[in-house]
C-alpha cells in the first residue's frame, strides 16, 4: 500500500514537473480554446460573444501580454476579464460610439474609466492588455490608454472588492449586442517582468478622491487642459493615465490668449490631425471676441466640443479688455456696480451669439470685484446668466483653478437642469486633480446625470451672429 501510494505521489510530482517544464515564457501562443457554462466548448482564432454569455479561455495566467483584434457592432459591449474566476479580477471594456458618458474601449472598468474611444464600431481594431507585476497596461490601436499600478493598499468598495491582481483565467463576457474577437495571442511573462513605461509614482488610494469617483462610475473628465507652461502632450498623457482623470486638451482659437493660438481654418485642421489619434478629448477654446468671424463652423466642428468664456469683453468705452489683467480693467467714471452690470451684459451677449458648448471660467471677476464675489453676483445677475445657459443648452464649467462658480450658484444651476463639466484652465504642468470640482459634486449633490458630454452638443445647429463690429 505504501509502495503504491509512493508511486502515485511520484507520478503526480513528475506530472507537475513536466507541466511546469512545458510553460514557455516570452513566446506568443494562440489563445484559441474556450469553454462556456451556457454554450459548451469552442476552438478557433475567432469567437463572437453575445449578451449574457461568458467564455473562459484554457489555462491560468499571472504576468502576461495578450494581443488580439476586436469588432463591435453598433452599441455593442463586451468585457475581457483577467485574473478571474468569473466574478473576481479586472475587466477591460470593449465599447465604442459617441462620447456619451458610457465607458469606452480600453477602460479598466471602475478603476480607470475612459470616455472616448480610439476605435470605431464596425471596424476591426487592435488591442493589447499586459500585466507585469503590479502594473496593468492597455493599448488600443497601438496607443497606450491605461497604465495603472495597483498600490500596496488599493481602495475598493464592497462591490469591487475582488477587482485585484492575483492569478486566474481569461474570460470574455457579452454585455450588449455582438462583439467578436480574433487572433488572440498570449505571451506568458516571468515573475520579474516590469513595464518600462511605468514611471509615475503609485497613487495613495486611501487618500485619493478620484478612485472613489471611479468606483462610483462617476465620470472624471477635465475638459479644460492647455499644453503650455512646460506641459507637453506626452506629459499630459502620462499624468492622465496615472491620476485616472480623462483630459480634454484644447488650444485657443482666436487672439489675445496665452499659449498656442490657432489663427485660421488651416491651422485648426493641422492641429486636429496632430491630436486625433491621441487618448484625449479633443476640444478648442474660442478666444477673444473675433473668433466667430475668423473660423468656419465646419473647421471647428471637427472637435468634440467648443468652449469660451467672458474673460475678454468689450468694455463700456468700446475697448477690448482682458479682465484677468488688472491693467486692462478701467472703470473710467462708472461705479463698480455699473461695471458689474456691463460685465453681465457682455457675458449674456457672448453666450447668446457665440455657439459654444461650455461656458468656461464662469462668473470670473476682476481682482477688485472678486474680493466681494457674493455681493456682486446677486440673484438677479446670476439668473440672467443661467437663463441664457438654459436657452441654448450650454454647460456650466466648474473651474478647479479659480474655484468658481460658488456652490450656491452651482446649486441654482442644478435646480434649473443645467449640465456641468469640470475644467482647470492650467498655466503649467502642476494643476492638481480637480479637487474643487469633486468637492462641488459632494457639497451640491451632483450625480452623473448632471454631467454634460459632447453627444449632447447642439452648437452645430446654432446660427453664428457677428455681433461685434471693429
GROMACS .gro file of C-alpha atoms in nm:
model
  470
    1UNK     CA    1   0.000   0.000   0.000
    2UNK     CA    2   0.281   0.238   0.090
    3UNK     CA    3   0.464   0.147  -0.228
    4UNK     CA    4   0.151   0.214  -0.435
    5UNK     CA    5   0.097   0.550  -0.261
    6UNK     CA    6   0.460   0.647  -0.318
    7UNK     CA    7   0.430   0.552  -0.683
    8UNK     CA    8   0.114   0.763  -0.726
    9UNK     CA    9   0.279   1.058  -0.548
   10UNK     CA   10   0.591   1.030  -0.760
   11UNK     CA   11   0.382   1.015  -1.077
   12UNK     CA   12   0.192   1.326  -0.969
   13UNK     CA   13   0.514   1.513  -0.894
   14UNK     CA   14   0.657   1.413  -1.230
   15UNK     CA   15   0.336   1.533  -1.397
   16UNK     CA   16   0.361   1.869  -1.220
   17UNK     CA   17   0.727   1.897  -1.315
   18UNK     CA   18   0.653   1.808  -1.676
   19UNK     CA   19   0.365   2.059  -1.687
   20UNK     CA   20   0.581   2.330  -1.532
   21UNK     CA   21   0.858   2.247  -1.773
   22UNK     CA   22   0.616   2.293  -2.063
   23UNK     CA   23   0.534   2.651  -1.970
   24UNK     CA   24   0.708   2.877  -2.218
   25UNK     CA   25   0.783   3.237  -2.134
   26UNK     CA   26   0.815   3.528  -2.375
   27UNK     CA   27   0.668   3.324  -2.659
   28UNK     CA   28   0.335   3.419  -2.815
   29UNK     CA   29   0.092   3.129  -2.840
   30UNK     CA   30  -0.266   3.123  -2.971
   31UNK     CA   31  -0.543   3.161  -2.715
   32UNK     CA   32  -0.800   2.967  -2.909
   33UNK     CA   33  -0.977   2.716  -2.684
   34UNK     CA   34  -1.275   2.835  -2.480
   35UNK     CA   35  -1.550   2.684  -2.269
   36UNK     CA   36  -1.879   2.834  -2.158
   37UNK     CA   37  -2.127   2.715  -1.894
   38UNK     CA   38  -2.404   2.821  -2.133
   39UNK     CA   39  -2.258   2.731  -2.474
   40UNK     CA   40  -2.019   2.436  -2.426
   41UNK     CA   41  -1.675   2.447  -2.587
   42UNK     CA   42  -1.529   2.602  -2.898
   43UNK     CA   43  -1.193   2.645  -3.065
   44UNK     CA   44  -1.052   2.858  -3.342
   45UNK     CA   45  -0.899   3.200  -3.396
   46UNK     CA   46  -1.233   3.388  -3.391
   47UNK     CA   47  -1.509   3.397  -3.129
   48UNK     CA   48  -1.825   3.609  -3.101
   49UNK     CA   49  -1.966   3.681  -2.757
   50UNK     CA   50  -2.333   3.757  -2.710
   51UNK     CA   51  -2.520   3.920  -2.420
   52UNK     CA   52  -2.531   3.700  -2.111
   53UNK     CA   53  -2.263   3.456  -2.226
   54UNK     CA   54  -1.918   3.411  -2.073
   55UNK     CA   55  -1.635   3.218  -2.239
   56UNK     CA   56  -1.334   3.104  -2.035
   57UNK     CA   57  -1.002   3.055  -2.211
   58UNK     CA   58  -0.798   2.746  -2.136
   59UNK     CA   59  -0.524   2.797  -1.876
   60UNK     CA   60  -0.440   3.031  -1.589
   61UNK     CA   61  -0.215   3.333  -1.612
   62UNK     CA   62  -0.035   3.579  -1.386
   63UNK     CA   63   0.209   3.801  -1.577
   64UNK     CA   64   0.129   3.817  -1.948
   65UNK     CA   65   0.082   4.015  -2.267
   66UNK     CA   66  -0.243   3.942  -2.451
   67UNK     CA   67  -0.293   4.081  -2.802
   68UNK     CA   68  -0.575   4.050  -3.049
   69UNK     CA   69  -0.836   4.229  -3.253
   70UNK     CA   70  -1.196   4.314  -3.172
   71UNK     CA   71  -1.502   4.415  -3.372
   72UNK     CA   72  -1.804   4.583  -3.212
   73UNK     CA   73  -2.145   4.625  -3.368
   74UNK     CA   74  -2.342   4.945  -3.305
   75UNK     CA   75  -2.400   4.993  -2.930
   76UNK     CA   76  -2.238   4.657  -2.858
   77UNK     CA   77  -2.034   4.599  -2.542
   78UNK     CA   78  -1.826   4.317  -2.401
   79UNK     CA   79  -1.567   4.279  -2.128
   80UNK     CA   80  -1.241   4.087  -2.117
   81UNK     CA   81  -1.173   3.961  -1.765
   82UNK     CA   82  -0.834   3.855  -1.635
   83UNK     CA   83  -0.713   3.705  -1.308
   84UNK     CA   84  -1.071   3.589  -1.279
   85UNK     CA   85  -1.284   3.301  -1.161
   86UNK     CA   86  -1.583   3.457  -1.332
   87UNK     CA   87  -1.658   3.704  -1.055
   88UNK     CA   88  -1.329   3.846  -0.928
   89UNK     CA   89  -1.045   4.005  -1.123
   90UNK     CA   90  -1.024   4.306  -1.350
   91UNK     CA   91  -1.239   4.388  -1.654
   92UNK     CA   92  -1.133   4.566  -1.972
   93UNK     CA   93  -1.423   4.724  -2.158
   94UNK     CA   94  -1.488   4.691  -2.531
   95UNK     CA   95  -1.743   4.955  -2.635
   96UNK     CA   96  -1.717   5.232  -2.893
   97UNK     CA   97  -1.952   5.500  -3.020
   98UNK     CA   98  -2.007   5.867  -2.924
   99UNK     CA   99  -1.880   6.040  -2.611
  100UNK     CA  100  -2.199   5.992  -2.414
  101UNK     CA  101  -2.086   5.905  -2.063
  102UNK     CA  102  -2.060   5.529  -2.113
  103UNK     CA  103  -1.726   5.357  -2.058
  104UNK     CA  104  -1.526   5.313  -2.377
  105UNK     CA  105  -1.281   5.058  -2.518
  106UNK     CA  106  -0.972   5.010  -2.308
  107UNK     CA  107  -1.130   5.111  -1.977
  108UNK     CA  108  -1.008   4.921  -1.673
  109UNK     CA  109  -1.367   4.917  -1.558
  110UNK     CA  110  -1.445   5.109  -1.237
  111UNK     CA  111  -1.076   5.165  -1.171
  112UNK     CA  112  -0.967   5.366  -1.476
  113UNK     CA  113  -1.273   5.453  -1.684
  114UNK     CA  114  -1.229   5.608  -2.028
  115UNK     CA  115  -1.495   5.813  -2.203
  116UNK     CA  116  -1.358   5.848  -2.556
  117UNK     CA  117  -1.269   5.551  -2.773
  118UNK     CA  118  -0.983   5.533  -3.022
  119UNK     CA  119  -1.176   5.267  -3.215
  120UNK     CA  120  -1.499   5.265  -3.414
  121UNK     CA  121  -1.799   5.035  -3.439
  122UNK     CA  122  -1.793   4.820  -3.750
  123UNK     CA  123  -1.413   4.828  -3.788
  124UNK     CA  124  -1.160   4.577  -3.655
  125UNK     CA  125  -0.920   4.732  -3.406
  126UNK     CA  126  -0.606   4.607  -3.232
  127UNK     CA  127  -0.568   4.581  -2.858
  128UNK     CA  128  -0.304   4.476  -2.607
  129UNK     CA  129  -0.352   4.400  -2.238
  130UNK     CA  130  -0.048   4.336  -2.020
  131UNK     CA  131   0.015   4.255  -1.655
  132UNK     CA  132   0.370   4.298  -1.528
  133UNK     CA  133   0.393   4.269  -1.152
  134UNK     CA  134   0.162   4.533  -1.007
  135UNK     CA  135   0.126   4.721  -1.336
  136UNK     CA  136  -0.161   4.686  -1.582
  137UNK     CA  137  -0.139   4.844  -1.925
  138UNK     CA  138  -0.391   4.858  -2.208
  139UNK     CA  139  -0.336   4.983  -2.562
  140UNK     CA  140  -0.591   5.041  -2.837
  141UNK     CA  141  -0.462   5.062  -3.195
  142UNK     CA  142  -0.104   5.085  -3.062
  143UNK     CA  143  -0.178   5.380  -2.833
  144UNK     CA  144  -0.146   5.333  -2.458
  145UNK     CA  145  -0.473   5.426  -2.286
  146UNK     CA  146  -0.420   5.265  -1.943
  147UNK     CA  147  -0.108   5.249  -1.729
  148UNK     CA  148  -0.230   5.163  -1.379
  149UNK     CA  149  -0.012   5.043  -1.096
  150UNK     CA  150  -0.206   4.874  -0.819
  151UNK     CA  151  -0.086   5.026  -0.490
  152UNK     CA  152   0.001   4.831  -0.180
  153UNK     CA  153  -0.334   4.928  -0.026
  154UNK     CA  154  -0.590   4.968  -0.305
  155UNK     CA  155  -0.919   5.142  -0.238
  156UNK     CA  156  -1.213   4.920  -0.332
  157UNK     CA  157  -1.579   4.940  -0.243
  158UNK     CA  158  -1.763   4.626  -0.138
  159UNK     CA  159  -1.898   4.587  -0.492
  160UNK     CA  160  -1.546   4.582  -0.639
  161UNK     CA  161  -1.358   4.416  -0.355
  162UNK     CA  162  -1.241   4.136  -0.586
  163UNK     CA  163  -1.103   4.371  -0.851
  164UNK     CA  164  -0.742   4.298  -0.760
  165UNK     CA  165  -0.435   4.139  -0.913
  166UNK     CA  166  -0.377   3.772  -0.836
  167UNK     CA  167  -0.374   3.482  -1.081
  168UNK     CA  168  -0.653   3.328  -1.280
  169UNK     CA  169  -0.835   3.277  -1.605
  170UNK     CA  170  -0.903   3.494  -1.907
  171UNK     CA  171  -1.273   3.530  -1.986
  172UNK     CA  172  -1.484   3.706  -2.249
  173UNK     CA  173  -1.823   3.832  -2.128
  174UNK     CA  174  -2.102   3.957  -2.351
  175UNK     CA  175  -2.299   4.257  -2.223
  176UNK     CA  176  -2.489   4.408  -2.517
  177UNK     CA  177  -2.501   4.323  -2.886
  178UNK     CA  178  -2.233   4.116  -3.058
  179UNK     CA  179  -1.860   4.166  -3.008
  180UNK     CA  180  -1.615   3.945  -3.199
  181UNK     CA  181  -1.256   3.872  -3.101
  182UNK     CA  182  -0.994   3.719  -3.329
  183UNK     CA  183  -0.624   3.632  -3.345
  184UNK     CA  184  -0.581   3.625  -2.968
  185UNK     CA  185  -0.217   3.566  -2.877
  186UNK     CA  186  -0.097   3.505  -2.521
  187UNK     CA  187   0.260   3.559  -2.408
  188UNK     CA  188   0.345   3.447  -2.056
  189UNK     CA  189   0.592   3.668  -1.871
  190UNK     CA  190   0.822   3.577  -1.585
  191UNK     CA  191   0.775   3.695  -1.226
  192UNK     CA  192   1.028   3.975  -1.263
  193UNK     CA  193   0.861   4.134  -1.566
  194UNK     CA  194   0.833   4.514  -1.546
  195UNK     CA  195   0.671   4.781  -1.760
  196UNK     CA  196   0.948   5.023  -1.852
  197UNK     CA  197   0.687   5.289  -1.931
  198UNK     CA  198   0.555   5.283  -1.574
  199UNK     CA  199   0.748   5.586  -1.449
  200UNK     CA  200   0.488   5.775  -1.241
  201UNK     CA  201   0.462   5.726  -0.864
  202UNK     CA  202   0.187   5.500  -0.731
  203UNK     CA  203  -0.128   5.674  -0.618
  204UNK     CA  204  -0.209   5.659  -0.248
  205UNK     CA  205  -0.565   5.538  -0.299
  206UNK     CA  206  -0.651   5.556   0.069
  207UNK     CA  207  -0.624   5.934   0.039
  208UNK     CA  208  -0.732   5.982  -0.321
  209UNK     CA  209  -1.070   6.123  -0.426
  210UNK     CA  210  -1.051   6.020  -0.791
  211UNK     CA  211  -1.053   5.644  -0.726
  212UNK     CA  212  -1.366   5.690  -0.515
  213UNK     CA  213  -1.540   5.855  -0.809
  214UNK     CA  214  -1.414   5.580  -1.040
  215UNK     CA  215  -1.559   5.317  -0.809
  216UNK     CA  216  -1.893   5.501  -0.831
  217UNK     CA  217  -1.857   5.515  -1.212
  218UNK     CA  218  -1.889   5.893  -1.188
  219UNK     CA  219  -1.717   6.048  -1.493
  220UNK     CA  220  -1.396   6.232  -1.404
  221UNK     CA  221  -1.305   6.449  -1.705
  222UNK     CA  222  -1.102   6.769  -1.712
  223UNK     CA  223  -1.222   6.936  -2.033
  224UNK     CA  224  -1.002   7.244  -1.989
  225UNK     CA  225  -0.634   7.148  -2.020
  226UNK     CA  226  -0.389   7.357  -2.223
  227UNK     CA  227  -0.048   7.243  -2.346
  228UNK     CA  228   0.155   7.533  -2.211
  229UNK     CA  229   0.386   7.628  -1.927
  230UNK     CA  230   0.600   7.323  -1.990
  231UNK     CA  231   0.311   7.077  -2.019
  232UNK     CA  232   0.368   6.862  -2.328
  233UNK     CA  233   0.120   6.620  -2.478
  234UNK     CA  234   0.342   6.334  -2.362
  235UNK     CA  235   0.336   6.462  -2.003
  236UNK     CA  236  -0.039   6.515  -2.017
  237UNK     CA  237  -0.080   6.159  -2.147
  238UNK     CA  238   0.122   6.011  -1.860
  239UNK     CA  239  -0.047   6.227  -1.594
  240UNK     CA  240  -0.395   6.143  -1.721
  241UNK     CA  241  -0.332   5.769  -1.702
  242UNK     CA  242  -0.166   5.792  -1.362
  243UNK     CA  243  -0.428   6.014  -1.199
  244UNK     CA  244  -0.727   5.840  -1.356
  245UNK     CA  245  -0.857   6.170  -1.496
  246UNK     CA  246  -0.965   6.190  -1.861
  247UNK     CA  247  -0.816   6.504  -2.016
  248UNK     CA  248  -0.970   6.729  -2.277
  249UNK     CA  249  -0.677   6.908  -2.436
  250UNK     CA  250  -0.766   7.234  -2.610
  251UNK     CA  251  -0.574   7.509  -2.790
  252UNK     CA  252  -0.701   7.865  -2.817
  253UNK     CA  253  -0.857   7.964  -3.147
  254UNK     CA  254  -0.858   8.339  -3.196
  255UNK     CA  255  -0.647   8.612  -3.041
  256UNK     CA  256  -0.543   8.756  -2.710
  257UNK     CA  257  -0.491   8.437  -2.508
  258UNK     CA  258  -0.183   8.268  -2.367
  259UNK     CA  259  -0.015   7.963  -2.516
  260UNK     CA  260  -0.071   7.806  -2.855
  261UNK     CA  261  -0.311   8.012  -3.067
  262UNK     CA  262  -0.478   7.888  -3.384
  263UNK     CA  263  -0.513   8.169  -3.637
  264UNK     CA  264  -0.726   8.028  -3.921
  265UNK     CA  265  -0.903   7.718  -4.054
  266UNK     CA  266  -0.579   7.577  -4.196
  267UNK     CA  267  -0.414   7.580  -3.853
  268UNK     CA  268  -0.727   7.431  -3.696
  269UNK     CA  269  -0.715   7.129  -3.929
  270UNK     CA  270  -0.338   7.091  -3.882
  271UNK     CA  271  -0.379   7.084  -3.505
  272UNK     CA  272  -0.668   6.839  -3.522
  273UNK     CA  273  -0.455   6.597  -3.727
  274UNK     CA  274  -0.184   6.620  -3.460
  275UNK     CA  275  -0.416   6.509  -3.178
  276UNK     CA  276  -0.691   6.299  -3.341
  277UNK     CA  277  -0.523   5.968  -3.253
  278UNK     CA  278  -0.419   6.065  -2.902
  279UNK     CA  279  -0.618   5.944  -2.600
  280UNK     CA  280  -0.762   6.285  -2.516
  281UNK     CA  281  -1.095   6.454  -2.560
  282UNK     CA  282  -1.043   6.696  -2.848
  283UNK     CA  283  -1.155   7.048  -2.762
  284UNK     CA  284  -1.094   7.403  -2.878
  285UNK     CA  285  -1.142   7.735  -2.697
  286UNK     CA  286  -1.283   8.038  -2.874
  287UNK     CA  287  -1.055   8.319  -2.759
  288UNK     CA  288  -1.113   8.692  -2.782
  289UNK     CA  289  -1.433   8.820  -2.939
  290UNK     CA  290  -1.348   8.789  -3.310
  291UNK     CA  291  -1.320   8.412  -3.334
  292UNK     CA  292  -1.670   8.356  -3.471
  293UNK     CA  293  -1.575   8.567  -3.773
  294UNK     CA  294  -1.233   8.405  -3.809
  295UNK     CA  295  -1.313   8.034  -3.823
  296UNK     CA  296  -1.573   7.835  -4.015
  297UNK     CA  297  -1.830   7.615  -3.842
  298UNK     CA  298  -1.701   7.322  -4.047
  299UNK     CA  299  -1.345   7.362  -3.920
  300UNK     CA  300  -1.440   7.400  -3.555
  301UNK     CA  301  -1.696   7.122  -3.596
  302UNK     CA  302  -1.429   6.851  -3.620
  303UNK     CA  303  -1.360   6.891  -3.248
  304UNK     CA  304  -1.553   6.705  -2.979
  305UNK     CA  305  -1.650   7.027  -2.806
  306UNK     CA  306  -1.604   7.403  -2.813
  307UNK     CA  307  -1.589   7.639  -2.517
  308UNK     CA  308  -1.545   8.006  -2.448
  309UNK     CA  309  -1.561   8.245  -2.152
  310UNK     CA  310  -1.638   8.600  -2.053
  311UNK     CA  311  -1.285   8.690  -1.951
  312UNK     CA  312  -1.238   8.909  -2.259
  313UNK     CA  313  -1.508   9.173  -2.305
  314UNK     CA  314  -1.572   9.493  -2.494
  315UNK     CA  315  -1.585   9.741  -2.208
  316UNK     CA  316  -1.822  10.036  -2.167
  317UNK     CA  317  -1.597  10.257  -2.379
  318UNK     CA  318  -1.560  10.007  -2.663
  319UNK     CA  319  -1.215   9.881  -2.568
  320UNK     CA  320  -1.122   9.512  -2.576
  321UNK     CA  321  -1.048   9.427  -2.213
  322UNK     CA  322  -0.900   9.108  -2.070
  323UNK     CA  323  -1.045   9.130  -1.722
  324UNK     CA  324  -0.793   8.882  -1.580
  325UNK     CA  325  -0.530   9.152  -1.634
  326UNK     CA  326  -0.574   9.434  -1.377
  327UNK     CA  327  -0.406   9.686  -1.606
  328UNK     CA  328  -0.683   9.635  -1.865
  329UNK     CA  329  -0.973   9.690  -1.624
  330UNK     CA  330  -1.082  10.056  -1.636
  331UNK     CA  331  -1.382  10.200  -1.455
  332UNK     CA  332  -1.349  10.548  -1.610
  333UNK     CA  333  -1.630  10.725  -1.428
  334UNK     CA  334  -1.866  10.430  -1.372
  335UNK     CA  335  -1.924  10.267  -1.035
  336UNK     CA  336  -1.827   9.911  -0.966
  337UNK     CA  337  -2.195   9.816  -0.965
  338UNK     CA  338  -2.236   9.971  -1.311
  339UNK     CA  339  -1.921   9.796  -1.431
  340UNK     CA  340  -2.062   9.468  -1.299
  341UNK     CA  341  -2.389   9.521  -1.486
  342UNK     CA  342  -2.193   9.579  -1.805
  343UNK     CA  343  -1.988   9.265  -1.743
  344UNK     CA  344  -2.307   9.060  -1.709
  345UNK     CA  345  -2.446   9.224  -2.026
  346UNK     CA  346  -2.132   9.121  -2.210
  347UNK     CA  347  -2.146   8.765  -2.075
  348UNK     CA  348  -2.506   8.726  -2.188
  349UNK     CA  349  -2.419   8.870  -2.531
  350UNK     CA  350  -2.124   8.631  -2.569
  351UNK     CA  351  -2.325   8.323  -2.475
  352UNK     CA  352  -2.619   8.431  -2.692
  353UNK     CA  353  -2.419   8.491  -3.008
  354UNK     CA  354  -2.118   8.257  -2.989
  355UNK     CA  355  -2.202   7.888  -3.045
  356UNK     CA  356  -2.014   7.734  -2.753
  357UNK     CA  357  -2.090   7.406  -2.578
  358UNK     CA  358  -1.943   7.513  -2.244
  359UNK     CA  359  -1.928   7.841  -2.052
  360UNK     CA  360  -1.576   7.821  -1.907
  361UNK     CA  361  -1.418   8.017  -1.621
  362UNK     CA  362  -1.777   8.107  -1.529
  363UNK     CA  363  -1.856   8.407  -1.307
  364UNK     CA  364  -1.491   8.516  -1.313
  365UNK     CA  365  -1.449   8.870  -1.180
  366UNK     CA  366  -1.167   9.124  -1.198
  367UNK     CA  367  -0.946   9.124  -0.891
  368UNK     CA  368  -1.110   9.422  -0.718
  369UNK     CA  369  -1.463   9.287  -0.763
  370UNK     CA  370  -1.371   8.930  -0.678
  371UNK     CA  371  -1.286   9.033  -0.322
  372UNK     CA  372  -1.664   9.072  -0.278
  373UNK     CA  373  -1.776   8.794  -0.514
  374UNK     CA  374  -2.107   8.720  -0.336
  375UNK     CA  375  -2.200   9.090  -0.325
  376UNK     CA  376  -2.163   9.140  -0.699
  377UNK     CA  377  -2.312   8.810  -0.809
  378UNK     CA  378  -2.665   8.893  -0.700
  379UNK     CA  379  -2.955   8.656  -0.767
  380UNK     CA  380  -3.074   8.879  -1.050
  381UNK     CA  381  -2.735   8.876  -1.223
  382UNK     CA  382  -2.690   8.502  -1.169
  383UNK     CA  383  -3.034   8.432  -1.315
  384UNK     CA  384  -2.960   8.636  -1.627
  385UNK     CA  385  -2.659   8.414  -1.699
  386UNK     CA  386  -2.839   8.092  -1.609
  387UNK     CA  387  -3.131   8.191  -1.835
  388UNK     CA  388  -2.906   8.204  -2.140
  389UNK     CA  389  -2.739   7.873  -2.050
  390UNK     CA  390  -3.079   7.707  -2.035
  391UNK     CA  391  -3.198   7.870  -2.358
  392UNK     CA  392  -2.900   7.750  -2.564
  393UNK     CA  393  -2.823   7.421  -2.383
  394UNK     CA  394  -2.479   7.541  -2.274
  395UNK     CA  395  -2.298   7.352  -1.999
  396UNK     CA  396  -2.157   7.529  -1.694
  397UNK     CA  397  -1.792   7.458  -1.616
  398UNK     CA  398  -1.693   7.404  -1.254
  399UNK     CA  399  -1.345   7.553  -1.258
  400UNK     CA  400  -1.080   7.399  -1.034
  401UNK     CA  401  -0.819   7.674  -1.073
  402UNK     CA  402  -1.037   7.970  -0.975
  403UNK     CA  403  -1.279   7.771  -0.758
  404UNK     CA  404  -1.581   7.910  -0.939
  405UNK     CA  405  -1.877   7.926  -0.958
  406UNK     CA  406  -1.969   7.931  -0.591
  407UNK     CA  407  -2.151   7.629  -0.452
  408UNK     CA  408  -2.460   7.847  -0.419
  409UNK     CA  409  -2.459   7.923  -0.793
  410UNK     CA  410  -2.393   7.556  -0.874
  411UNK     CA  411  -2.697   7.456  -0.670
  412UNK     CA  412  -2.910   7.716  -0.853
  413UNK     CA  413  -2.788   7.582  -1.188
  414UNK     CA  414  -2.868   7.224  -1.089
  415UNK     CA  415  -3.222   7.330  -0.996
  416UNK     CA  416  -3.257   7.474  -1.346
  417UNK     CA  417  -3.148   7.146  -1.507
  418UNK     CA  418  -2.819   7.288  -1.639
  419UNK     CA  419  -2.545   7.032  -1.710
  420UNK     CA  420  -2.191   7.065  -1.575
  421UNK     CA  421  -1.835   6.999  -1.684
  422UNK     CA  422  -1.509   7.004  -1.489
  423UNK     CA  423  -1.217   7.218  -1.603
  424UNK     CA  424  -0.887   7.358  -1.481
  425UNK     CA  425  -0.752   7.618  -1.727
  426UNK     CA  426  -0.396   7.536  -1.623
  427UNK     CA  427  -0.096   7.764  -1.665
  428UNK     CA  428   0.166   7.489  -1.631
  429UNK     CA  429   0.206   7.118  -1.561
  430UNK     CA  430   0.124   7.144  -1.190
  431UNK     CA  431  -0.252   7.188  -1.186
  432UNK     CA  432  -0.391   6.940  -0.936
  433UNK     CA  433  -0.660   6.676  -0.964
  434UNK     CA  434  -0.991   6.863  -0.990
  435UNK     CA  435  -1.017   6.896  -0.613
  436UNK     CA  436  -1.269   7.183  -0.615
  437UNK     CA  437  -1.482   7.010  -0.879
  438UNK     CA  438  -1.504   6.684  -0.686
  439UNK     CA  439  -1.580   6.876  -0.366
  440UNK     CA  440  -1.860   7.058  -0.551
  441UNK     CA  441  -2.014   6.724  -0.650
  442UNK     CA  442  -2.039   6.622  -0.287
  443UNK     CA  443  -2.143   6.962  -0.148
  444UNK     CA  444  -2.406   7.029  -0.416
  445UNK     CA  445  -2.546   6.678  -0.455
  446UNK     CA  446  -2.449   6.636  -0.820
  447UNK     CA  447  -2.491   6.297  -0.988
  448UNK     CA  448  -2.362   6.151  -1.313
  449UNK     CA  449  -2.692   6.260  -1.471
  450UNK     CA  450  -2.590   6.623  -1.412
  451UNK     CA  451  -2.275   6.591  -1.624
  452UNK     CA  452  -2.250   6.712  -1.984
  453UNK     CA  453  -2.097   6.508  -2.267
  454UNK     CA  454  -2.019   6.600  -2.629
  455UNK     CA  455  -2.304   6.380  -2.753
  456UNK     CA  456  -2.533   6.649  -2.605
  457UNK     CA  457  -2.383   6.928  -2.817
  458UNK     CA  458  -2.623   7.146  -3.016
  459UNK     CA  459  -2.370   7.406  -3.128
  460UNK     CA  460  -2.371   7.294  -3.492
  461UNK     CA  461  -2.738   7.387  -3.517
  462UNK     CA  462  -2.688   7.739  -3.382
  463UNK     CA  463  -2.662   8.041  -3.607
  464UNK     CA  464  -2.336   8.232  -3.584
  465UNK     CA  465  -2.407   8.602  -3.526
  466UNK     CA  466  -2.130   8.851  -3.599
  467UNK     CA  467  -2.235   9.090  -3.327
  468UNK     CA  468  -1.907   9.276  -3.265
  469UNK     CA  469  -1.802   9.542  -3.512
  470UNK     CA  470  -1.445   9.661  -3.550
   0.00000   0.00000   0.00000
